[in-house]
Coordinates of C-alpha atoms in Angstrom, one line a residue:
Chain A
X90 CA 83.2 66.9 168.3
X91 CA 79.8 65.9 168.9
X92 CA 78.2 63.0 167.1
X93 CA 76.2 63.2 164.0
X94 CA 74.5 60.0 165.1
X95 CA 74.1 59.2 168.8
X96 CA 72.6 55.9 169.8
X97 CA 72.3 55.3 173.7
X98 CA 70.6 52.0 174.6
X99 CA 68.2 52.0 171.8
X100 CA 65.6 49.1 172.0
X101 CA 63.1 49.0 169.6
X102 CA 60.1 46.3 169.9
X103 CA 57.4 45.1 167.7
X104 CA 54.7 43.5 169.5
X105 CA 56.7 40.8 171.0
X106 CA 59.4 41.0 168.2
X107 CA 62.8 42.8 169.1
X108 CA 63.9 44.5 166.1
X109 CA 66.8 46.1 167.7
X110 CA 68.2 45.4 171.3
X111 CA 69.9 48.0 173.7
X112 CA 72.3 49.3 170.5
X113 CA 74.8 52.1 171.4
X114 CA 76.7 54.2 168.6
X115 CA 78.3 57.1 168.2
X116 CA 78.9 58.1 164.5
X117 CA 81.3 61.4 164.0
X118 CA 81.3 64.1 161.0
X119 CA 82.6 62.8 157.9
X120 CA 82.7 59.1 158.7
X121 CA 81.4 56.1 156.6
X122 CA 80.1 53.6 158.4
X123 CA 79.1 50.4 157.0
X124 CA 75.9 48.4 158.5
X125 CA 76.3 45.1 158.2
X126 CA 74.1 41.8 158.8
X127 CA 71.9 39.3 158.0
X128 CA 68.2 39.7 156.6
X129 CA 66.3 41.0 159.8
X130 CA 69.4 41.9 161.8
X131 CA 68.4 45.6 162.4
X132 CA 69.9 47.2 159.5
X133 CA 66.8 49.1 158.0
X134 CA 65.2 49.3 161.9
X135 CA 68.4 51.5 162.5
X136 CA 68.0 53.9 159.3
X137 CA 64.4 53.9 160.2
X138 CA 65.0 55.2 163.4
X139 CA 67.8 57.9 162.2
X140 CA 65.2 59.2 159.7
X141 CA 62.7 59.3 162.4
X142 CA 60.2 57.0 160.7
X143 CA 60.1 55.0 164.1
X144 CA 60.6 55.8 167.5
X145 CA 62.8 53.9 170.3
X146 CA 60.8 51.6 172.5
X147 CA 63.5 52.2 175.1
X148 CA 67.3 54.8 175.2
X149 CA 67.5 57.6 173.0
X150 CA 68.4 59.1 169.6
X151 CA 69.9 62.1 168.5
X152 CA 70.8 63.0 165.2
X153 CA 72.7 66.2 164.2
X154 CA 71.9 67.4 167.9
X155 CA 68.1 66.3 168.2
X156 CA 65.7 63.5 168.4
X157 CA 64.9 62.7 164.8
X158 CA 60.8 61.9 165.6
X159 CA 60.4 65.1 167.3
X160 CA 60.1 69.0 166.8
X161 CA 63.8 68.8 165.3
X162 CA 62.4 66.7 162.3
X163 CA 61.7 69.4 160.0
X164 CA 64.9 71.1 160.1
X165 CA 67.0 67.7 160.1
X166 CA 65.1 66.2 157.1
X167 CA 66.4 69.0 155.1
X168 CA 69.6 68.3 156.1
X169 CA 69.5 64.4 155.4
X170 CA 69.6 62.3 152.1
X171 CA 67.9 58.8 152.1
X172 CA 68.1 56.0 149.4
X173 CA 65.3 53.4 150.2
X174 CA 66.3 49.8 149.4
X175 CA 63.3 49.3 147.2
X176 CA 62.1 52.7 145.4
X177 CA 60.5 52.5 141.7
X178 CA 60.2 56.4 140.8
X179 CA 57.2 57.7 139.1
X180 CA 57.8 55.8 135.6
X181 CA 55.6 58.2 134.0
X182 CA 57.8 61.2 134.4
X183 CA 61.4 61.9 133.1
X184 CA 64.5 61.6 135.2
X185 CA 64.5 65.4 135.3
X186 CA 61.0 65.5 136.3
X187 CA 61.2 63.3 139.1
X188 CA 64.2 65.1 140.7
X189 CA 62.8 68.5 140.0
X190 CA 59.4 67.0 142.2
X191 CA 61.5 66.0 145.0
X192 CA 63.9 69.2 145.0
X193 CA 60.5 71.4 145.5
X194 CA 59.4 69.3 148.2
X195 CA 62.9 69.3 149.9
X196 CA 62.8 73.3 149.2
X197 CA 66.1 73.4 147.6
X198 CA 67.4 75.4 144.5
X199 CA 66.2 73.3 141.6
X200 CA 69.5 74.6 139.7
X201 CA 70.9 71.7 141.3
X202 CA 68.8 69.4 139.4
X203 CA 70.9 69.5 136.2
X204 CA 74.1 69.3 137.7
X205 CA 73.1 66.5 140.2
X206 CA 71.9 64.5 137.2
X207 CA 75.3 64.9 135.0
X208 CA 77.1 64.1 138.4
X209 CA 75.4 60.7 138.6
X210 CA 76.0 60.2 134.8
X211 CA 72.3 61.0 133.6
X212 CA 72.7 63.9 132.0
X213 CA 71.8 62.3 128.6
X214 CA 68.7 60.4 129.9
X215 CA 67.2 63.1 131.7
X216 CA 64.5 63.9 129.5
X217 CA 63.6 60.4 129.0
X218 CA 60.9 58.5 130.9
X219 CA 61.9 56.7 134.1
X220 CA 59.8 53.9 132.6
X221 CA 62.9 53.4 130.0
X222 CA 65.4 53.3 132.4
X223 CA 67.7 50.2 133.6
X224 CA 68.0 49.1 137.1
X225 CA 71.5 50.8 137.4
X226 CA 69.9 54.1 136.1
X227 CA 67.2 53.7 138.3
X228 CA 69.5 53.5 141.5
X229 CA 71.5 56.6 140.2
X230 CA 68.4 58.5 139.9
X231 CA 67.9 57.6 143.5
X232 CA 71.4 58.8 144.6
X233 CA 70.9 61.9 143.0
X234 CA 67.9 62.3 144.8
X235 CA 69.6 61.6 148.2
X236 CA 72.0 64.3 147.0
X237 CA 69.4 67.1 146.9
X238 CA 70.2 69.8 149.0
X239 CA 73.8 69.0 149.8
X240 CA 73.3 66.7 152.8
X241 CA 75.2 66.5 156.2
X242 CA 74.1 62.8 156.5
X243 CA 73.5 60.4 153.6
X244 CA 71.7 57.1 154.6
X245 CA 72.2 54.5 151.9
X246 CA 70.2 51.2 152.1
X247 CA 71.5 48.5 150.0
X248 CA 72.9 51.0 147.2
X249 CA 74.4 48.9 145.2
X250 CA 71.8 45.7 144.6
X251 CA 71.6 45.3 141.0
X252 CA 74.5 47.3 140.0
X253 CA 77.1 46.2 137.8
X254 CA 80.8 46.2 139.2
X255 CA 82.0 49.4 137.2
X256 CA 78.6 51.4 138.3
X257 CA 79.4 50.1 141.9
X258 CA 82.8 51.4 141.8
X259 CA 81.4 54.9 140.4
X260 CA 78.7 54.7 143.0
X261 CA 81.6 54.2 145.6
X262 CA 83.7 56.8 144.2
X263 CA 81.0 59.5 144.6
X264 CA 80.4 58.3 148.4
X265 CA 84.2 59.1 149.0
X266 CA 83.8 62.4 146.9
X267 CA 81.1 63.3 149.6
X268 CA 83.3 62.2 152.8
X269 CA 85.7 64.4 151.8
X270 CA 83.4 67.1 151.5
X271 CA 82.5 66.2 155.3
X272 CA 79.3 64.4 154.8
X273 CA 78.6 61.6 157.0
X274 CA 77.5 58.5 155.2
X275 CA 75.8 55.4 156.5
X276 CA 75.4 52.6 154.0
X277 CA 73.9 49.1 154.6
X278 CA 75.1 46.4 152.5
X279 CA 75.5 42.6 151.9
X280 CA 77.9 43.0 149.1
X281 CA 80.9 42.9 151.3
X282 CA 84.1 42.7 149.0
X283 CA 82.7 46.2 147.1
X284 CA 82.3 47.9 150.3
X285 CA 85.4 47.1 151.9
X286 CA 88.0 49.8 150.5
X287 CA 85.3 52.8 151.0
X288 CA 84.5 52.7 154.2
X289 CA 85.9 54.0 157.8
X290 CA 84.0 51.6 160.0
X291 CA 81.6 48.5 160.3
X292 CA 78.7 47.6 162.6
X293 CA 78.2 44.1 162.4
X294 CA 74.6 43.4 163.7
X295 CA 73.0 40.2 164.3
X296 CA 69.5 39.7 165.5
X297 CA 69.0 43.1 166.4
X298 CA 72.2 43.1 168.8
X299 CA 75.9 44.6 168.2
X300 CA 78.1 42.2 167.2
X301 CA 80.9 44.0 166.4
X302 CA 82.2 47.8 165.7
X303 CA 85.4 49.4 164.4
X304 CA 87.3 50.0 161.9
X305 CA 88.9 47.0 159.7
X306 CA 92.3 47.1 161.6
X307 CA 90.0 46.9 165.1
X308 CA 87.7 44.3 163.9
X309 CA 91.0 42.3 162.8
X310 CA 92.5 42.4 165.9
X311 CA 89.5 41.8 168.0
X312 CA 89.0 38.7 165.9
X313 CA 92.4 37.7 165.6
X314 CA 92.0 35.9 162.5
X315 CA 94.9 34.1 161.3
X316 CA 96.5 35.6 158.2
X317 CA 97.0 33.7 154.9
X318 CA 100.7 33.7 153.5
X319 CA 100.9 32.5 149.9
X320 CA 104.5 31.6 149.0
X321 CA 105.6 30.7 145.3
X322 CA 108.4 29.3 143.8
X323 CA 110.1 26.6 141.7
X324 CA 111.4 23.2 142.2
X325 CA 110.0 19.5 141.9
X326 CA 106.5 18.4 142.8
X327 CA 106.3 18.7 146.7
X328 CA 109.4 20.4 147.2
X329 CA 108.4 23.7 148.4
X330 CA 105.8 22.2 150.7
X331 CA 108.5 19.9 151.9
X332 CA 111.0 22.8 152.3
X333 CA 108.2 24.9 154.2
X334 CA 107.1 22.0 156.5
X335 CA 107.8 21.6 160.3
X336 CA 107.1 24.8 162.3
X337 CA 107.4 24.9 166.3
X338 CA 104.4 27.0 166.2
X339 CA 101.5 24.2 166.3
X340 CA 99.3 27.0 165.0
X341 CA 100.9 27.4 161.8
X342 CA 99.5 25.2 158.9
X343 CA 100.9 24.5 155.5
X344 CA 98.7 23.4 152.6
X345 CA 100.1 22.8 149.5
X346 CA 98.6 24.3 146.4
X347 CA 100.2 23.1 143.5
X348 CA 104.1 22.2 142.7
X349 CA 104.9 25.9 142.7
X350 CA 102.4 27.5 145.1
X351 CA 101.8 26.6 149.3
X352 CA 99.5 28.6 151.6
X353 CA 100.3 29.1 155.1
X354 CA 97.5 29.8 157.5
X355 CA 99.7 32.1 160.1
X356 CA 98.2 33.7 163.3
X357 CA 98.8 37.6 163.5
X358 CA 101.5 37.5 166.2
X359 CA 103.4 34.9 164.1
X360 CA 103.4 37.0 160.9
X361 CA 107.4 38.3 161.1
X362 CA 108.5 34.9 162.2
X363 CA 107.2 33.3 159.2
X364 CA 108.0 36.1 156.8
X365 CA 111.6 35.9 157.9
X366 CA 111.9 32.0 157.6
X367 CA 110.0 32.3 153.9
X368 CA 112.9 35.2 152.5
X369 CA 115.9 32.8 153.9
X370 CA 114.2 29.5 152.4
X371 CA 115.9 28.8 149.0
X372 CA 113.4 28.4 146.1
X373 CA 110.7 31.3 147.4
X374 CA 110.3 33.7 144.7
X375 CA 106.9 35.8 145.7
X376 CA 105.1 36.1 149.1
X377 CA 101.7 37.4 149.1
X378 CA 100.2 38.5 152.5
X379 CA 96.0 38.2 152.5
X380 CA 94.6 39.6 156.0
X381 CA 91.3 38.5 156.6
X382 CA 88.8 40.5 154.4
X383 CA 85.6 41.9 155.8
X384 CA 84.0 38.6 154.7
X385 CA 85.8 36.5 156.8
X386 CA 85.3 39.2 160.0
X387 CA 81.8 39.1 159.3
X388 CA 81.7 35.4 159.4
X389 CA 83.7 35.2 162.3
X390 CA 81.2 37.6 164.2
X391 CA 77.9 36.4 163.4
X392 CA 79.1 32.8 163.8
X393 CA 78.0 33.1 167.5
X394 CA 74.5 33.4 166.4
X395 CA 72.5 30.2 166.4
X396 CA 70.5 29.7 162.9
X397 CA 67.5 30.4 164.7
X398 CA 68.5 33.8 165.7
X399 CA 69.7 34.4 162.4
X400 CA 66.6 33.8 160.7
X401 CA 63.9 34.7 163.1
X402 CA 63.3 38.3 162.4
X403 CA 62.8 38.0 158.7
Chain B
X73 CA 50.9 75.2 151.7
X74 CA 53.4 75.3 149.2
X75 CA 54.3 71.6 149.5
X76 CA 50.4 71.3 149.0
X77 CA 50.3 73.0 145.8
X78 CA 53.8 71.0 144.5
X79 CA 52.1 67.6 145.5
X80 CA 48.7 68.4 143.8
X81 CA 50.6 70.1 140.8
X82 CA 52.3 66.8 140.3
X83 CA 49.1 64.9 140.7
X84 CA 47.0 67.0 138.4
X85 CA 50.0 66.8 135.5
X86 CA 49.8 62.7 136.1
X87 CA 45.9 62.8 135.3
X88 CA 46.8 64.8 132.1
X89 CA 49.6 63.1 131.2
X90 CA 48.1 59.3 131.7
X91 CA 45.1 60.4 129.7
X92 CA 42.4 60.1 132.9
X93 CA 41.4 63.5 132.5
X94 CA 40.9 63.0 128.8
X95 CA 39.3 59.6 129.1
X96 CA 36.5 60.6 131.9
X97 CA 35.4 63.7 129.7
X98 CA 35.1 61.5 126.6
X99 CA 33.3 58.9 128.4
X100 CA 30.9 61.6 130.0
X101 CA 30.4 63.4 127.2
X102 CA 29.6 60.5 124.9
X103 CA 27.0 58.8 127.2
X104 CA 25.5 62.3 128.3
X105 CA 24.8 63.1 124.5
X106 CA 23.6 59.4 123.6
X107 CA 21.0 60.0 126.7
X108 CA 20.1 63.3 125.6
X109 CA 19.6 61.9 122.1
X110 CA 17.7 58.8 122.8
X111 CA 15.7 60.4 125.8
X112 CA 12.5 59.7 123.7
X113 CA 13.3 55.9 123.1
X114 CA 11.2 54.7 125.7
X115 CA 8.0 56.0 124.3
X116 CA 8.9 55.0 120.9
X117 CA 10.5 58.3 119.8
X118 CA 14.0 59.5 118.5
X119 CA 15.5 62.9 119.3
X120 CA 15.7 65.5 122.1
X121 CA 12.6 65.4 124.2
X122 CA 12.5 67.8 126.9
X123 CA 15.2 69.4 129.3
X124 CA 13.7 67.7 132.5
X125 CA 13.9 64.5 131.2
X126 CA 17.1 64.9 130.2
X127 CA 18.4 66.5 133.5
X128 CA 17.0 63.5 135.2
X129 CA 18.4 61.0 133.2
X130 CA 21.9 62.8 133.4
X131 CA 21.4 62.5 136.9
X132 CA 20.7 59.1 136.8
X133 CA 23.7 58.3 134.9
X134 CA 26.0 60.5 137.3
X135 CA 25.0 58.6 140.1
X136 CA 26.1 55.6 138.6
X137 CA 29.2 56.6 136.9
X138 CA 30.8 59.4 139.1
X139 CA 31.4 57.3 142.1
X140 CA 32.8 54.4 140.0
X141 CA 35.5 57.1 138.3
X142 CA 36.2 58.6 141.3
X143 CA 37.0 55.3 143.4
X144 CA 38.7 54.0 140.7
X145 CA 40.7 57.1 140.2
X146 CA 42.0 57.6 143.6
X147 CA 41.9 54.1 145.7
X148 CA 45.7 53.6 145.1
X149 CA 46.6 57.3 146.1
X150 CA 48.6 56.2 149.2
X151 CA 48.7 52.4 148.8
X152 CA 50.1 52.7 145.4
X153 CA 52.8 54.9 146.4
X154 CA 53.8 52.9 149.3
X155 CA 54.0 49.7 147.2
X156 CA 56.5 51.9 145.0
X157 CA 58.5 52.6 148.1
X158 CA 57.9 56.3 147.2
X159 CA 55.8 56.6 150.2
X160 CA 58.6 55.9 152.7
X161 CA 61.1 58.4 150.9
X162 CA 58.4 61.2 150.9
X163 CA 58.0 60.8 154.9
X164 CA 61.5 61.2 155.2
X165 CA 61.0 64.7 153.4
X166 CA 60.5 67.9 155.1
X167 CA 56.8 67.8 154.6
X168 CA 54.0 66.7 157.1
X169 CA 51.5 63.7 156.4
X170 CA 48.9 66.1 156.3
X171 CA 50.2 68.1 153.6
X172 CA 50.9 65.1 151.9
X173 CA 47.4 63.6 151.8
X174 CA 46.0 66.9 151.4
X175 CA 48.1 67.8 148.2
X176 CA 47.5 64.5 146.6
X177 CA 43.5 64.9 147.5
X178 CA 43.5 68.4 145.8
X179 CA 45.1 66.8 142.6
X180 CA 42.8 64.1 142.4
X181 CA 39.9 66.5 143.2
X182 CA 41.1 68.6 140.6
X183 CA 41.5 65.9 137.8
X184 CA 37.9 64.8 138.3
X185 CA 36.6 68.3 138.4
X186 CA 38.3 69.7 135.3
X187 CA 37.2 66.0 133.5
X188 CA 33.5 66.4 135.0
X189 CA 32.9 69.9 133.6
X190 CA 34.7 69.2 130.4
X191 CA 32.5 65.8 129.8
X192 CA 29.2 67.6 130.7
X193 CA 30.1 70.7 129.2
X194 CA 30.7 69.2 125.9
X195 CA 27.2 67.7 126.2
X196 CA 25.6 70.9 127.3
X197 CA 27.3 72.6 124.1
X198 CA 26.0 69.7 121.8
X199 CA 22.3 69.8 123.2
X200 CA 22.3 73.9 122.9
X201 CA 23.4 73.5 119.2
X202 CA 21.5 70.4 118.4
X203 CA 18.2 70.5 120.1
X204 CA 15.3 72.6 118.9
X205 CA 13.8 74.8 121.1
X206 CA 16.0 74.9 124.4
X207 CA 15.8 77.7 126.6
X208 CA 19.8 78.3 127.0
X209 CA 19.1 80.0 130.4
X210 CA 17.7 77.0 131.7
X211 CA 19.8 74.5 130.3
X212 CA 22.8 76.2 131.5
X213 CA 21.2 76.9 135.0
X214 CA 20.5 72.8 134.8
X215 CA 23.6 71.7 133.6
X216 CA 25.6 74.0 135.7
X217 CA 23.5 72.5 138.9
X218 CA 24.7 68.8 137.3
X219 CA 28.1 69.7 136.8
X220 CA 28.5 71.5 140.2
X221 CA 26.8 68.5 142.2
X222 CA 28.7 65.9 140.0
X223 CA 31.9 67.2 141.3
X224 CA 30.5 67.5 145.0
X225 CA 29.7 63.9 144.7
X226 CA 33.0 62.7 143.0
X227 CA 35.0 64.5 145.9
X228 CA 32.9 62.5 148.2
X229 CA 33.9 59.1 146.6
X230 CA 37.7 60.5 146.2
X231 CA 37.4 60.8 150.1
X232 CA 36.2 57.5 150.7
X233 CA 39.2 56.1 148.2
X234 CA 41.6 57.8 150.6
X235 CA 40.0 56.4 153.3
X236 CA 40.6 52.7 151.9
X237 CA 43.8 53.7 150.6
X238 CA 45.4 54.6 153.9
X239 CA 43.7 51.4 155.5
X240 CA 44.9 48.7 153.5
X241 CA 48.6 47.6 153.0
X242 CA 47.9 45.8 149.1
X243 CA 46.6 47.6 146.4
X244 CA 44.4 44.6 145.0
X245 CA 42.7 44.7 148.7
X246 CA 42.0 48.5 148.0
X247 CA 40.8 48.0 144.4
X248 CA 38.5 45.2 146.1
X249 CA 36.9 47.5 148.9
X250 CA 36.7 50.3 146.5
X251 CA 34.4 48.4 144.3
X252 CA 32.5 47.1 147.6
X253 CA 31.9 50.8 148.6
X254 CA 30.8 51.6 144.9
X255 CA 28.2 48.7 145.2
X256 CA 26.9 49.7 148.7
X257 CA 26.3 53.3 148.1
X258 CA 25.2 52.9 144.5
X259 CA 23.2 50.0 144.5
X260 CA 22.4 48.1 147.6
X261 CA 21.4 51.1 149.6
X262 CA 18.6 51.9 146.7
X263 CA 17.2 48.3 147.1
X264 CA 17.1 48.6 150.9
X265 CA 15.1 51.8 150.7
X266 CA 12.9 50.4 148.5
X267 CA 12.4 47.3 150.5
X268 CA 11.9 49.3 153.8
X269 CA 9.5 51.7 151.8
X270 CA 7.6 48.8 150.9
X271 CA 7.2 46.9 154.3
X272 CA 6.5 49.9 156.3
X273 CA 3.0 50.2 156.3
X274 CA 1.8 53.5 158.4
X275 CA 3.5 56.2 159.6
X276 CA 7.3 55.8 157.7
X277 CA 7.8 59.8 158.1
X278 CA 11.2 59.2 159.0
X279 CA 11.7 57.1 156.0
X280 CA 12.8 60.3 153.5
X281 CA 15.5 61.2 156.3
X282 CA 17.2 57.9 155.8
X283 CA 18.1 59.5 152.1
X284 CA 20.7 61.8 154.1
X285 CA 22.8 58.6 154.8
X286 CA 23.7 58.2 151.3
X287 CA 25.7 60.8 149.3
X288 CA 24.2 59.3 146.0
X289 CA 20.8 60.3 147.3
X290 CA 21.7 63.8 148.3
X291 CA 23.1 64.3 145.1
X292 CA 19.8 62.9 143.5
X293 CA 18.1 65.4 145.9
X294 CA 20.2 68.3 144.7
X295 CA 19.3 68.0 141.1
X296 CA 15.8 66.8 141.4
X297 CA 14.4 69.5 143.7
X298 CA 17.0 72.0 142.6
X299 CA 16.0 72.1 139.0
X300 CA 12.5 73.8 138.5
X301 CA 11.2 71.7 135.5
X302 CA 12.3 68.1 137.1
X303 CA 10.4 68.9 140.5
X304 CA 7.2 68.0 138.9
X305 CA 8.5 65.0 137.1
X306 CA 9.6 63.1 140.6
X307 CA 7.5 61.8 143.0
X308 CA 10.7 62.3 145.6
X309 CA 9.7 65.9 145.7
X310 CA 6.6 65.1 147.4
X311 CA 8.4 62.8 150.1
X312 CA 11.2 65.0 150.7
X313 CA 9.4 68.3 151.8
X314 CA 10.6 70.2 154.4
X315 CA 13.7 72.5 155.2
X316 CA 15.9 69.7 155.7
X317 CA 15.8 68.8 152.2
X318 CA 16.4 72.2 150.7
X319 CA 19.3 72.4 148.2
X320 CA 21.7 74.3 150.4
X321 CA 21.2 71.9 153.1
X322 CA 21.7 68.8 151.1
X323 CA 24.3 70.4 149.5
X324 CA 26.1 71.2 153.2
X325 CA 25.6 67.3 154.2
X326 CA 27.3 66.6 150.7
X327 CA 30.2 68.6 151.9
X328 CA 30.2 66.6 155.2
X329 CA 30.5 63.6 153.4
X330 CA 33.5 64.7 151.9
X331 CA 34.9 66.2 155.1
X332 CA 34.2 63.2 157.5
X333 CA 36.4 60.4 155.3
X334 CA 38.9 62.5 154.4
X335 CA 39.2 64.0 157.9
X336 CA 39.2 60.1 159.1
X337 CA 42.0 58.9 156.2
X338 CA 44.1 62.0 157.6
X339 CA 43.8 60.6 161.4
X340 CA 44.6 57.1 160.2
X341 CA 47.4 58.5 158.2
X342 CA 49.2 60.5 160.7
X343 CA 48.9 57.6 163.4
X344 CA 49.9 54.6 161.3
X345 CA 53.7 53.5 161.3
X346 CA 55.7 54.0 158.2

């Protein structure tokens, strides 16, 4: 299978500033990839390169089988959807009119407009002016715009900023539905906990460089961050902690939480040994396993950056 | 081509919806009727004087108002969409930058043309009905020429507004530059020319040619030389004798004044980074 997005050693410089530094990236069809990074890490630059709004200073970009900044752009642009980070649609138009306008420009069947508005939950507000829309409604209108013409590739720049948790979940459910239909989705986000269950792989960028790329499992393996194991049980004060103290492995640390709960920090390879002892310990009633979250992984991978690097591209 | 019409149609509907068309038409009609009616005020009279005076006065009004209206209408054409974020989005659509800019230009041009025709048309109708002893054919010809040349003048300044709009990155700066352009072409140029006229004692055959360097002067030339009765009224025609100052020629120059800034705006827009 050929990659939908193919970056070969792509560098982008603006004046003396390196926005993106020798990035290699392949994204397959039907994959959901999260672009993570601090402000100025190169997320938006990466998206703009895919969209053909920028050309690489070095290296090669291919999207759906061609360079997005050349003659291929015309065909490519009808097959991709994009939701920019900050966009305020024509306020004096109604939601329906906005979508209708974009449908004409994308030369897609305008019968889709009503259906898309219903799909993002704006059917009831289709005839109201965008001026009266809330932030969440505007964002959903933007998503409907990106979905025009059944795109093969969807680029969403910070799509859930300003959305409440319920709207965020709805939003990601739509993304999941698209993925099941074979659409490739690239989304950038810094709201890490929300995005975790919906992505296949994550690309962590920092200072224009690729810090890590892989699925959550792969990233966890690579980072080898300790797992947190929480044990709960009965017994007097400090009792549980006492019974669970004293490990042969010096990497395991025990932190009593309160009288009934203890947290153990455990390296991945010692996980089973710890679990065995916990199940054998009298008084332990509940065990909870907390693998490192995307947030922990992100912190781990971006810790190598100096503070100056993290801020200089902003 | 289709994309150009889609964009132009949207722009024109915006103009109708936010009442630009109505507002411009009403302002022009109101001032034009006023000028026609109080045309004799300077000589102590009241009421419609003559068609020639009226046309000359209306042309003077148009020279001030039309460029200002055109610049205000269009200065944020590109920079406004850039600030809203829709420009970035439009650039990822399967339309070229040329189509985008020409579509918007066409839409704004139609707004101004419709409003000018409506405003001066109303004024013409009021004069035809209210004033006694006006030759209707002459009136129609005079007003027709005024409307046609006003539209051309408006398009020149819309083109200037576009050039400004693709050059800057802030709306406020575009507004400021638009006012500077208005000030230079409508006020400063005339003063400069006058100063030159006074200071040059002999020769000065080349002076009338300077008029062609300013689209508002071209507009004046069309209206003052194109209208039979107005010709005797102004000394302008005596300095502007010669083939280069015939209405057809001056109109061609006015069209060039549209095409050059618009062409520069297109070049700039195609080259600049998103």
